[in-house]
mmCIF file of C-alpha atoms and ligand atoms in Angstrom:
data_model
loop_
_atom_site.group_PDB
_atom_site.id
_atom_site.type_symbol
_atom_site.label_atom_id
_atom_site.label_comp_id
_atom_site.label_asym_id
_atom_site.label_seq_id
_atom_site.Cartn_x
_atom_site.Cartn_y
_atom_site.Cartn_z
ATOM 1 C CA MET K 1 3.113 -16.504 -27.121
ATOM 2 C CA LYS K 2 6.271 -14.098 -26.745
ATOM 3 C CA ILE K 3 5.490 -10.154 -26.356
ATOM 4 C CA LEU K 4 7.838 -7.066 -26.643
ATOM 5 C CA GLY K 5 6.639 -4.233 -24.427
ATOM 6 C CA ILE K 6 8.013 -0.498 -25.018
ATOM 7 C CA GLU K 7 7.585 2.042 -22.471
ATOM 8 C CA THR K 8 8.792 5.769 -23.218
ATOM 9 C CA SER K 9 5.954 7.780 -21.345
ATOM 10 C CA CYS K 10 8.121 9.786 -19.115
ATOM 11 C CA ASP K 11 11.822 9.712 -18.189
ATOM 12 C CA GLU K 12 12.463 5.866 -18.477
ATOM 13 C CA THR K 13 13.422 4.397 -21.924
ATOM 14 C CA ALA K 14 12.308 0.537 -20.964
ATOM 15 C CA LEU K 15 11.946 -2.847 -23.086
ATOM 16 C CA SER K 16 10.616 -6.200 -21.853
ATOM 17 C CA ILE K 17 10.183 -9.628 -23.662
ATOM 18 C CA LEU K 18 7.603 -11.831 -22.028
ATOM 19 C CA ASP K 19 6.978 -15.637 -22.730
ATOM 20 C CA ILE K 20 3.427 -15.999 -21.477
ATOM 21 C CA GLU K 21 1.239 -18.887 -21.605
ATOM 22 C CA GLU K 22 -2.215 -20.039 -20.199
ATOM 23 C CA ASN K 23 -2.056 -23.543 -18.642
ATOM 24 C CA GLU K 24 -4.275 -25.413 -15.824
ATOM 25 C CA ASN K 25 -2.405 -22.950 -13.342
ATOM 26 C CA GLY K 26 -3.458 -20.181 -15.144
ATOM 27 C CA VAL K 27 -1.464 -17.264 -16.880
ATOM 28 C CA GLU K 28 2.073 -18.220 -16.545
ATOM 29 C CA VAL K 29 4.687 -15.626 -17.231
ATOM 30 C CA THR K 30 8.449 -15.795 -17.795
ATOM 31 C CA VAL K 31 10.273 -12.751 -18.101
ATOM 32 C CA LEU K 32 12.817 -13.246 -20.881
ATOM 33 C CA ALA K 33 14.340 -9.576 -20.316
ATOM 34 C CA ASN K 34 13.406 -6.652 -18.655
ATOM 35 C CA GLU K 35 15.882 -3.536 -19.338
ATOM 36 C CA ILE K 36 15.238 0.116 -17.866
ATOM 37 C CA LEU K 37 17.658 2.913 -18.787
ATOM 38 C CA SER K 38 16.768 5.945 -16.511
ATOM 39 C CA GLN K 39 17.165 9.454 -17.500
ATOM 40 C CA ILE K 40 17.255 10.551 -13.779
ATOM 41 C CA GLU K 41 20.767 11.664 -13.805
ATOM 42 C CA LEU K 42 20.224 13.646 -16.807
ATOM 43 C CA HIS K 43 17.023 15.612 -15.709
ATOM 44 C CA ARG K 44 18.256 16.344 -12.002
ATOM 45 C CA PRO K 45 19.676 19.340 -12.762
ATOM 46 C CA TYR K 46 16.214 20.997 -14.031
ATOM 47 C CA GLY K 47 14.629 19.544 -10.827
ATOM 48 C CA GLY K 48 11.797 17.537 -12.840
ATOM 49 C CA VAL K 49 11.721 16.000 -16.480
ATOM 50 C CA PHE K 50 12.551 18.132 -19.424
ATOM 51 C CA PRO K 51 10.190 16.755 -22.083
ATOM 52 C CA LYS K 52 12.304 17.529 -25.043
ATOM 53 C CA LEU K 53 15.494 16.267 -23.451
ATOM 54 C CA ALA K 54 13.507 13.027 -22.613
ATOM 55 C CA LYS K 55 12.411 12.658 -26.270
ATOM 56 C CA ARG K 56 15.682 13.127 -27.608
ATOM 57 C CA GLU K 57 17.095 10.245 -25.069
ATOM 58 C CA HIS K 58 14.349 7.850 -25.961
ATOM 59 C CA GLN K 59 15.163 7.967 -29.825
ATOM 60 C CA LYS K 60 18.980 7.623 -29.048
ATOM 61 C CA ASN K 61 18.308 4.567 -26.696
ATOM 62 C CA LEU K 62 15.453 2.249 -28.237
ATOM 63 C CA ASP K 63 17.583 0.661 -30.853
ATOM 64 C CA PRO K 64 20.432 -0.270 -28.443
ATOM 65 C CA ILE K 65 17.900 -1.478 -25.768
ATOM 66 C CA LEU K 66 16.259 -3.475 -28.524
ATOM 67 C CA LYS K 67 19.508 -5.200 -29.153
ATOM 68 C CA VAL K 68 20.214 -5.802 -25.505
ATOM 69 C CA VAL K 69 16.412 -7.225 -24.742
ATOM 70 C CA LEU K 70 16.908 -9.453 -27.814
ATOM 71 C CA GLU K 71 20.139 -10.954 -27.154
ATOM 72 C CA LYS K 72 19.161 -11.638 -23.347
ATOM 73 C CA ALA K 73 16.203 -13.684 -24.509
ATOM 74 C CA SER K 74 18.797 -15.287 -26.713
ATOM 75 C CA PHE K 75 16.870 -14.202 -29.820
ATOM 76 C CA SER K 76 18.774 -13.083 -33.537
ATOM 77 C CA THR K 77 19.053 -9.461 -33.460
ATOM 78 C CA THR K 78 19.669 -9.636 -37.285
ATOM 79 C CA GLU K 79 16.676 -11.931 -38.390
ATOM 80 C CA LYS K 80 13.020 -12.057 -37.453
ATOM 81 C CA PRO K 81 13.336 -12.702 -33.705
ATOM 82 C CA PRO K 82 10.239 -15.404 -32.315
ATOM 83 C CA ILE K 83 8.229 -12.043 -31.305
ATOM 84 C CA ASP K 84 4.394 -12.743 -31.356
ATOM 85 C CA ALA K 85 3.262 -9.000 -30.647
ATOM 86 C CA VAL K 86 4.665 -5.877 -29.734
ATOM 87 C CA ALA K 87 2.965 -3.760 -26.945
ATOM 88 C CA VAL K 88 3.488 -0.050 -26.518
ATOM 89 C CA THR K 89 2.261 2.728 -23.939
ATOM 90 C CA GLN K 90 -0.365 4.826 -25.602
ATOM 91 C CA GLY K 91 -0.977 7.166 -22.844
ATOM 92 C CA PRO K 92 -1.128 8.823 -20.119
ATOM 93 C CA GLY K 93 2.387 10.381 -20.469
ATOM 94 C CA LEU K 94 4.336 13.176 -22.209
ATOM 95 C CA GLU K 95 2.845 13.083 -25.624
ATOM 96 C CA MET K 96 6.218 13.899 -27.465
ATOM 97 C CA CYS K 97 7.689 11.058 -25.431
ATOM 98 C CA LEU K 98 4.964 8.811 -26.087
ATOM 99 C CA TRP K 99 5.155 9.106 -29.887
ATOM 100 C CA THR K 100 8.749 7.829 -30.095
ATOM 101 C CA GLY K 101 7.878 4.574 -28.442
ATOM 102 C CA ILE K 102 4.933 4.455 -30.806
ATOM 103 C CA VAL K 103 6.654 5.088 -33.824
ATOM 104 C CA PHE K 104 9.176 2.590 -32.991
ATOM 105 C CA ALA K 105 6.532 -0.040 -31.936
ATOM 106 C CA LYS K 106 4.679 0.428 -35.296
ATOM 107 C CA GLU K 107 7.935 0.102 -37.292
ATOM 108 C CA LEU K 108 9.132 -3.117 -35.495
ATOM 109 C CA ALA K 109 5.539 -4.349 -35.965
ATOM 110 C CA GLU K 110 5.423 -3.641 -39.973
ATOM 111 C CA LYS K 111 9.093 -5.250 -40.109
ATOM 112 C CA TRP K 112 8.339 -8.341 -38.233
ATOM 113 C CA LYS K 113 4.591 -8.619 -39.420
ATOM 114 C CA VAL K 114 3.356 -8.911 -36.039
ATOM 115 C CA PRO K 115 -0.016 -6.893 -34.299
ATOM 116 C CA VAL K 116 1.082 -4.056 -32.254
ATOM 117 C CA ILE K 117 -0.975 -3.494 -29.127
ATOM 118 C CA PRO K 118 -1.541 0.072 -27.458
ATOM 119 C CA VAL K 119 -1.510 0.095 -23.867
ATOM 120 C CA ASN K 120 -2.767 2.095 -21.286
ATOM 121 C CA HIS K 121 0.285 2.705 -18.718
ATOM 122 C CA MET K 122 -1.840 2.818 -15.785
ATOM 123 C CA GLU K 123 -3.417 -0.486 -16.264
ATOM 124 C CA GLY K 124 0.136 -1.890 -16.695
ATOM 125 C CA HIS K 125 0.948 -0.612 -13.125
ATOM 126 C CA ILE K 126 -2.196 -2.493 -11.706
ATOM 127 C CA LEU K 127 -1.387 -5.904 -13.782
ATOM 128 C CA VAL K 128 2.121 -6.054 -12.476
ATOM 129 C CA SER K 129 0.902 -5.883 -9.083
ATOM 130 C CA LEU K 130 -0.881 -9.132 -9.732
ATOM 131 C CA MET K 131 2.618 -11.232 -10.710
ATOM 132 C CA ARG K 132 3.497 -13.778 -7.822
ATOM 133 C CA LYS K 133 6.707 -15.529 -8.168
ATOM 134 C CA ILE K 134 6.758 -19.283 -8.766
ATOM 135 C CA GLY K 135 9.913 -21.699 -8.854
ATOM 136 C CA GLU K 136 12.783 -19.849 -10.679
ATOM 137 C CA ALA K 137 13.682 -16.356 -10.408
ATOM 138 C CA SER K 138 12.035 -15.067 -13.960
ATOM 139 C CA GLN K 139 8.815 -17.326 -13.471
ATOM 140 C CA TYR K 140 5.703 -15.956 -12.175
ATOM 141 C CA ILE K 141 1.937 -16.877 -12.017
ATOM 142 C CA ILE K 142 -1.057 -14.036 -12.553
ATOM 143 C CA ILE K 143 -3.349 -13.901 -9.495
ATOM 144 C CA GLU K 144 -7.134 -13.572 -10.147
ATOM 145 C CA PRO K 145 -8.004 -11.031 -7.484
ATOM 146 C CA GLU K 146 -11.056 -11.205 -5.648
ATOM 147 C CA LEU K 147 -13.666 -9.103 -6.858
ATOM 148 C CA PRO K 148 -14.778 -6.438 -6.532
ATOM 149 C CA ALA K 149 -11.213 -5.211 -6.202
ATOM 150 C CA LEU K 150 -10.110 -1.484 -5.321
ATOM 151 C CA SER K 151 -7.014 -0.270 -6.915
ATOM 152 C CA LEU K 152 -5.056 2.678 -5.581
ATOM 153 C CA LEU K 153 -2.728 4.017 -8.115
ATOM 154 C CA ILE K 154 -0.181 6.454 -6.725
ATOM 155 C CA SER K 155 2.657 7.665 -9.232
ATOM 156 C CA GLY K 156 4.588 10.935 -10.651
ATOM 157 C CA GLY K 157 1.485 12.085 -12.367
ATOM 158 C CA HIS K 158 -1.716 10.119 -10.991
ATOM 159 C CA THR K 159 -3.251 9.701 -7.576
ATOM 160 C CA GLU K 160 -6.458 7.222 -8.296
ATOM 161 C CA LEU K 161 -9.029 5.053 -6.491
ATOM 162 C CA VAL K 162 -10.096 2.598 -9.081
ATOM 163 C CA LEU K 163 -12.861 0.138 -8.775
ATOM 164 C CA ILE K 164 -12.520 -3.095 -10.691
ATOM 165 C CA ARG K 165 -15.724 -5.275 -10.999
ATOM 166 C CA LYS K 166 -13.886 -7.505 -13.522
ATOM 167 C CA VAL K 167 -10.385 -7.086 -14.766
ATOM 168 C CA GLY K 168 -10.062 -5.015 -17.806
ATOM 169 C CA LYS K 169 -13.007 -3.033 -16.695
ATOM 170 C CA TYR K 170 -12.080 0.343 -14.438
ATOM 171 C CA GLU K 171 -14.073 2.734 -12.819
ATOM 172 C CA ILE K 172 -12.325 5.871 -11.258
ATOM 173 C CA ILE K 173 -14.294 6.574 -8.183
ATOM 174 C CA GLY K 174 -11.588 9.169 -6.245
ATOM 175 C CA LYS K 175 -8.800 11.119 -7.824
ATOM 176 C CA THR K 176 -6.847 13.931 -7.009
ATOM 177 C CA ARG K 177 -7.957 17.730 -7.489
ATOM 178 C CA ASP K 178 -4.640 18.913 -7.699
ATOM 179 C CA ASP K 179 -1.132 17.627 -7.350
ATOM 180 C CA ALA K 180 -0.460 13.604 -7.251
ATOM 181 C CA VAL K 181 1.283 11.993 -4.465
ATOM 182 C CA GLY K 182 4.344 11.630 -6.236
ATOM 183 C CA GLU K 183 4.550 15.157 -7.393
ATOM 184 C CA CYS K 184 3.898 16.006 -3.810
ATOM 185 C CA PHE K 185 6.789 14.005 -2.641
ATOM 186 C CA ASP K 186 9.405 15.677 -5.308
ATOM 187 C CA LYS K 187 8.231 19.328 -4.817
ATOM 188 C CA THR K 188 8.223 18.854 -0.973
ATOM 189 C CA ALA K 189 11.747 17.256 -1.370
ATOM 190 C CA ARG K 190 12.684 20.269 -3.348
ATOM 191 C CA LEU K 191 11.682 22.595 -0.780
ATOM 192 C CA LEU K 192 13.884 20.558 1.443
ATOM 193 C CA GLY K 193 16.883 20.923 -0.688
ATOM 194 C CA LEU K 194 16.568 17.348 -1.510
ATOM 195 C CA PRO K 195 17.659 15.973 -5.081
ATOM 196 C CA TYR K 196 14.906 14.921 -7.822
ATOM 197 C CA PRO K 197 13.275 12.373 -7.508
ATOM 198 C CA GLY K 198 12.096 13.322 -4.201
ATOM 199 C CA GLY K 199 10.262 10.144 -2.936
ATOM 200 C CA PRO K 200 13.196 7.913 -2.322
ATOM 201 C CA GLU K 201 14.680 11.057 -0.657
ATOM 202 C CA ILE K 202 11.956 11.987 1.617
ATOM 203 C CA SER K 203 11.577 8.280 2.380
ATOM 204 C CA LYS K 204 15.344 7.792 3.549
ATOM 205 C CA PHE K 205 15.310 10.951 5.647
ATOM 206 C CA ALA K 206 11.850 10.112 7.282
ATOM 207 C CA SER K 207 13.169 6.746 8.122
ATOM 208 C CA GLU K 208 16.422 8.339 9.642
ATOM 209 C CA ALA K 209 14.007 10.730 11.747
ATOM 210 C CA ARG K 210 12.013 7.697 12.821
ATOM 211 C CA LYS K 211 15.466 5.790 14.042
ATOM 212 C CA LYS K 212 16.294 9.170 15.947
ATOM 213 C CA ASN K 213 12.773 9.480 17.394
ATOM 214 C CA ILE K 214 12.607 13.116 16.404
ATOM 215 C CA THR K 215 9.313 14.896 15.221
ATOM 216 C CA LEU K 216 8.264 17.990 13.827
ATOM 217 C CA GLU K 217 6.732 20.193 16.620
ATOM 218 C CA LYS K 218 3.906 21.506 14.474
ATOM 219 C CA PRO K 219 2.187 19.156 12.512
ATOM 220 C CA LEU K 220 1.396 19.668 8.688
ATOM 221 C CA PRO K 221 -2.197 19.505 7.569
ATOM 222 C CA ARG K 222 -3.640 16.168 6.184
ATOM 223 C CA PRO K 223 -5.684 17.662 3.227
ATOM 224 C CA MET K 224 -9.178 16.579 2.691
ATOM 225 C CA ILE K 225 -9.035 13.660 5.304
ATOM 226 C CA ASP K 226 -12.399 14.376 6.589
ATOM 227 C CA SER K 227 -14.104 15.125 3.379
ATOM 228 C CA LYS K 228 -16.794 12.390 2.812
ATOM 229 C CA ASP K 229 -15.961 11.720 -0.737
ATOM 230 C CA LEU K 230 -12.961 10.027 -1.965
ATOM 231 C CA ASP K 231 -10.893 12.685 -3.691
ATOM 232 C CA PHE K 232 -7.303 13.810 -2.692
ATOM 233 C CA SER K 233 -5.791 17.121 -2.771
ATOM 234 C CA PHE K 234 -2.028 17.517 -2.072
ATOM 235 C CA SER K 235 -1.140 21.205 -3.108
ATOM 236 C CA GLY K 236 -2.133 22.411 0.157
ATOM 237 C CA LEU K 237 0.572 20.166 2.001
ATOM 238 C CA LYS K 238 3.174 21.546 -0.377
ATOM 239 C CA THR K 239 2.166 24.848 0.446
ATOM 240 C CA SER K 240 2.384 24.074 3.894
ATOM 241 C CA VAL K 241 5.705 23.023 3.822
ATOM 242 C CA LEU K 242 6.745 26.135 1.441
ATOM 243 C CA TYR K 243 5.572 28.544 4.194
ATOM 244 C CA ALA K 244 6.973 26.550 7.181
ATOM 245 C CA THR K 245 10.539 26.504 5.570
ATOM 246 C CA LYS K 246 10.742 29.771 4.039
ATOM 247 C CA ASP K 247 13.812 31.987 4.575
ATOM 248 C CA LYS K 248 14.694 29.335 7.208
ATOM 249 C CA ASN K 249 18.082 27.555 7.486
ATOM 250 C CA LEU K 250 17.098 24.001 7.893
ATOM 251 C CA SER K 251 19.382 21.900 10.009
ATOM 252 C CA PRO K 252 20.111 18.052 9.092
ATOM 253 C CA ASP K 253 17.862 17.277 11.814
ATOM 254 C CA ASP K 254 15.023 19.578 10.807
ATOM 255 C CA ILE K 255 15.077 17.847 7.184
ATOM 256 C CA LYS K 256 14.624 14.698 8.737
ATOM 257 C CA LYS K 257 11.398 15.694 10.763
ATOM 258 C CA TYR K 258 9.817 17.283 7.903
ATOM 259 C CA ALA K 259 10.383 14.468 5.655
ATOM 260 C CA ARG K 260 8.987 12.135 8.420
ATOM 261 C CA GLU K 261 6.283 14.520 8.686
ATOM 262 C CA ILE K 262 5.586 14.806 4.813
ATOM 263 C CA GLU K 263 5.376 11.028 4.562
ATOM 264 C CA GLU K 264 3.170 10.489 7.657
ATOM 265 C CA ALA K 265 0.784 13.010 6.360
ATOM 266 C CA ILE K 266 0.470 11.777 3.023
ATOM 267 C CA THR K 267 0.128 8.076 4.345
ATOM 268 C CA ASP K 268 -2.594 9.205 6.954
ATOM 269 C CA VAL K 269 -4.647 10.588 3.933
ATOM 270 C CA ILE K 270 -3.902 7.573 1.515
ATOM 271 C CA THR K 271 -4.680 5.012 4.079
ATOM 272 C CA ASN K 272 -7.875 7.003 5.361
ATOM 273 C CA LYS K 273 -9.465 7.020 1.732
ATOM 274 C CA VAL K 274 -8.491 3.298 0.738
ATOM 275 C CA GLU K 275 -10.499 2.569 4.019
ATOM 276 C CA LYS K 276 -13.408 4.557 3.091
ATOM 277 C CA ALA K 277 -13.497 3.028 -0.343
ATOM 278 C CA ILE K 278 -13.142 -0.467 0.975
ATOM 279 C CA GLU K 279 -16.044 0.054 3.235
ATOM 280 C CA GLU K 280 -18.439 1.692 0.545
ATOM 281 C CA TYR K 281 -17.973 -0.635 -2.325
ATOM 282 C CA SER K 282 -17.680 -3.932 -0.141
ATOM 283 C CA ILE K 283 -14.000 -4.373 -1.412
ATOM 284 C CA GLU K 284 -12.591 -8.170 -1.567
ATOM 285 C CA SER K 285 -9.230 -7.148 -2.249
ATOM 286 C CA LEU K 286 -6.501 -4.398 -2.354
ATOM 287 C CA ILE K 287 -4.144 -3.730 -5.564
ATOM 288 C CA ILE K 288 -1.521 -1.024 -5.427
ATOM 289 C CA GLY K 289 0.605 0.391 -8.246
ATOM 290 C CA GLY K 290 2.522 3.269 -9.321
ATOM 291 C CA GLY K 291 6.320 4.412 -8.431
ATOM 292 C CA VAL K 292 5.273 6.047 -5.006
ATOM 293 C CA ILE K 293 4.601 2.157 -3.745
ATOM 294 C CA ALA K 294 8.274 1.800 -3.930
ATOM 295 C CA ASN K 295 7.924 3.374 -0.296
ATOM 296 C CA THR K 296 8.206 1.030 2.480
ATOM 297 C CA PHE K 297 6.528 3.072 4.922
ATOM 298 C CA ILE K 298 3.317 3.330 2.727
ATOM 299 C CA ARG K 299 3.408 -0.359 1.899
ATOM 300 C CA SER K 300 3.297 -1.401 5.390
ATOM 301 C CA ALA K 301 0.877 1.100 6.150
ATOM 302 C CA LEU K 302 -1.373 -0.559 3.551
ATOM 303 C CA GLN K 303 -0.866 -4.013 4.840
ATOM 304 C CA LYS K 304 -2.177 -2.883 7.890
ATOM 305 C CA VAL K 305 -5.133 -1.735 6.234
ATOM 306 C CA ALA K 306 -5.763 -4.920 4.154
ATOM 307 C CA ASP K 307 -5.092 -6.913 7.605
ATOM 308 C CA SER K 308 -7.939 -4.954 9.350
ATOM 309 C CA PHE K 309 -10.425 -5.678 6.628
ATOM 310 C CA ASP K 310 -8.962 -9.366 6.321
ATOM 311 C CA ILE K 311 -8.723 -8.837 2.590
ATOM 312 C CA PRO K 312 -5.575 -9.690 0.295
ATOM 313 C CA LEU K 313 -3.441 -6.966 -0.718
ATOM 314 C CA TYR K 314 -1.620 -7.238 -3.934
ATOM 315 C CA LEU K 315 1.687 -4.923 -4.056
ATOM 316 C CA PRO K 316 4.236 -4.893 -6.963
ATOM 317 C CA HIS K 317 7.589 -6.149 -6.297
ATOM 318 C CA ILE K 318 9.967 -3.081 -5.441
ATOM 319 C CA SER K 319 11.715 -3.340 -8.334
ATOM 320 C CA HIS K 320 8.420 -3.497 -10.670
ATOM 321 C CA SER K 321 6.969 -0.552 -8.709
ATOM 322 C CA THR K 322 8.273 2.341 -11.068
ATOM 323 C CA ASP K 323 8.203 2.689 -14.475
ATOM 324 C CA ASN K 324 9.340 -0.498 -16.619
ATOM 325 C CA ALA K 325 8.316 -2.322 -19.736
ATOM 326 C CA LEU K 326 7.470 -5.616 -18.270
ATOM 327 C CA MET K 327 4.056 -4.067 -17.149
ATOM 328 C CA ILE K 328 3.452 -2.873 -20.483
ATOM 329 C CA ALA K 329 4.038 -6.272 -22.121
ATOM 330 C CA LEU K 330 1.817 -7.773 -19.446
ATOM 331 C CA ALA K 331 -0.977 -5.323 -20.317
ATOM 332 C CA GLY K 332 -0.494 -6.000 -23.934
ATOM 333 C CA TYR K 333 -1.165 -9.460 -23.377
ATOM 334 C CA PHE K 334 -4.650 -8.745 -21.434
ATOM 335 C CA ASN K 335 -5.381 -6.490 -24.535
ATOM 336 C CA LEU K 336 -4.591 -8.766 -27.175
ATOM 337 C CA LYS K 337 -7.986 -8.094 -28.733
ATOM 338 C CA ASN K 338 -7.140 -4.352 -29.280
ATOM 339 C CA LYS K 339 -4.660 -5.389 -31.860
ATOM 340 C CA HIS K 340 -3.966 -2.334 -33.951
ATOM 341 C CA SER K 341 -2.673 -1.942 -37.661
ATOM 342 C CA LYS K 342 -1.311 1.675 -37.610
ATOM 343 C CA ASP K 343 -4.209 4.096 -36.862
ATOM 344 C CA PHE K 344 -3.421 5.009 -33.253
ATOM 345 C CA LYS K 345 -1.886 8.088 -31.775
ATOM 346 C CA ALA K 346 -0.499 8.967 -28.545
ATOM 347 C CA GLU K 347 -2.895 10.012 -25.891
ATOM 348 C CA GLY K 348 -0.889 11.999 -23.100
ATOM 349 C CA ASN K 349 -4.074 12.418 -21.070
ATOM 350 C CA GLN K 350 -5.783 8.799 -21.602
ATOM 351 C CA SER K 351 -7.808 7.726 -18.734
ATOM 352 C CA ILE K 352 -7.846 4.283 -17.512
ATOM 353 C CA SER K 353 -11.629 4.207 -17.542
ATOM 354 C CA LYS K 354 -13.312 2.505 -20.411
HETATM 355 O O1 LIG P 1 5.355 5.201 -11.862
HETATM 356 P P1 LIG P 1 6.280 6.369 -12.060
HETATM 357 O O2 LIG P 1 8.005 5.710 -11.739
HETATM 358 O O3 LIG P 1 6.134 7.286 -12.856
HETATM 359 C C1 LIG P 1 5.046 7.456 -13.194
HETATM 360 O O4 LIG P 1 4.242 7.103 -13.791
HETATM 361 O O5 LIG P 1 4.828 8.861 -12.874
HETATM 362 O O6 LIG P 1 6.254 6.883 -10.451
HETATM 363 C C2 LIG P 1 7.434 8.068 -10.132
HETATM 364 C C3 LIG P 1 7.076 8.771 -8.803
HETATM 365 C C4 LIG P 1 8.098 9.810 -8.676
HETATM 366 O O7 LIG P 1 7.248 10.986 -8.109
HETATM 367 C C5 LIG P 1 8.762 9.358 -7.284
HETATM 368 O O8 LIG P 1 9.122 10.398 -6.784
HETATM 369 C C6 LIG P 1 7.868 8.507 -6.744
HETATM 370 O O9 LIG P 1 7.313 7.827 -7.795
HETATM 371 N N1 LIG P 1 8.758 7.540 -6.281
HETATM 372 C C7 LIG P 1 8.491 7.368 -4.694
HETATM 373 C C8 LIG P 1 9.464 6.508 -4.056
HETATM 374 N N2 LIG P 1 10.157 5.704 -5.215
HETATM 375 C C9 LIG P 1 9.595 6.710 -6.458
HETATM 376 N N3 LIG P 1 7.713 8.152 -3.586
HETATM 377 C C10 LIG P 1 7.944 7.788 -2.473
HETATM 378 N N4 LIG P 1 8.863 6.758 -1.738
HETATM 379 C C11 LIG P 1 9.273 6.116 -2.773
HETATM 380 N N5 LIG P 1 10.565 5.221 -2.063
HETATM 381 ZN ZN1 LIG P 2 4.242 5.160 -14.033
#
């Protein structure tokens, strides 16, 4: 079956068309089209996402991107395309942005007489990590993870440890009490004078510090690393950077040292909590999702954790780590039973646990 996925929860307008079939190999996915229009440049002057601007951009761009994905999939842009269902992000995210995608999805579903499937964005981040490339460039198989699995979700708005005893059933066993990991990257980067989004910037400067073998003289804290629970806290790290850098003229090397220390402090906390959760819940596989896992340093640190427990690690392709609609179309497929007519709303704070 062919599914159109629509993602507008934050500052990416994304549409994707997947052809999914179940055969003796399991669930096979062919990516017919996957387009993302990032608004990063527009939001950069604000140092973060400006919701009203994001909404206006989504509204402006959905139609043109739809035309592009239909053309890429070699479907008609004037007659009803052979799409069997439309999947759209219901939440979590910026409510006014979510609504633009939902209204658009409902209109298309009505016009094409196909069902519309509301999708949880974070479930999309988990499922896209289970795609493994086979054969040709656009062909994938969906891995059935060893259970119970642990998913670490690290994005701009979320930091969660999710216990999965069955795919589709999610239990949050740990989360941040304040800032999300991505938010911590973005806010500390800003304190160092680096542009939005801060994650990739910190990562770039941190790797330069490692190349030059320079480190910060006074280490930054690793908040809650010794707490017995599986919760996180990152606002203290941000505050430490604020006080340490306040009224100082940072040299390029200082910025590199801070970036390295920030990345390493975050990585230490994340890997420590993941190890605790693996032990506590006798975890058999590890699935990581969310924009922050585009970070290569964190990817290799988590690989070491998985290796030390001798369990498989499932990471998304780097290009599928940050927000996209491929993950929404995929989650739509796994939620076909939740077909809705017209009666669902945007849920800005929607939780993955159901
Ligand atoms: O999943 P995502 O695209 O959007 C949300 O659902 O929030 O995640 C965006 C977050 C931003 O905070 C961004 O700074 C962070 O992911 N990010 C990174 C990297 N690339 C993106 N953080 C660390 N290192 C990276 N390479
Ligand atoms: Zn996301």
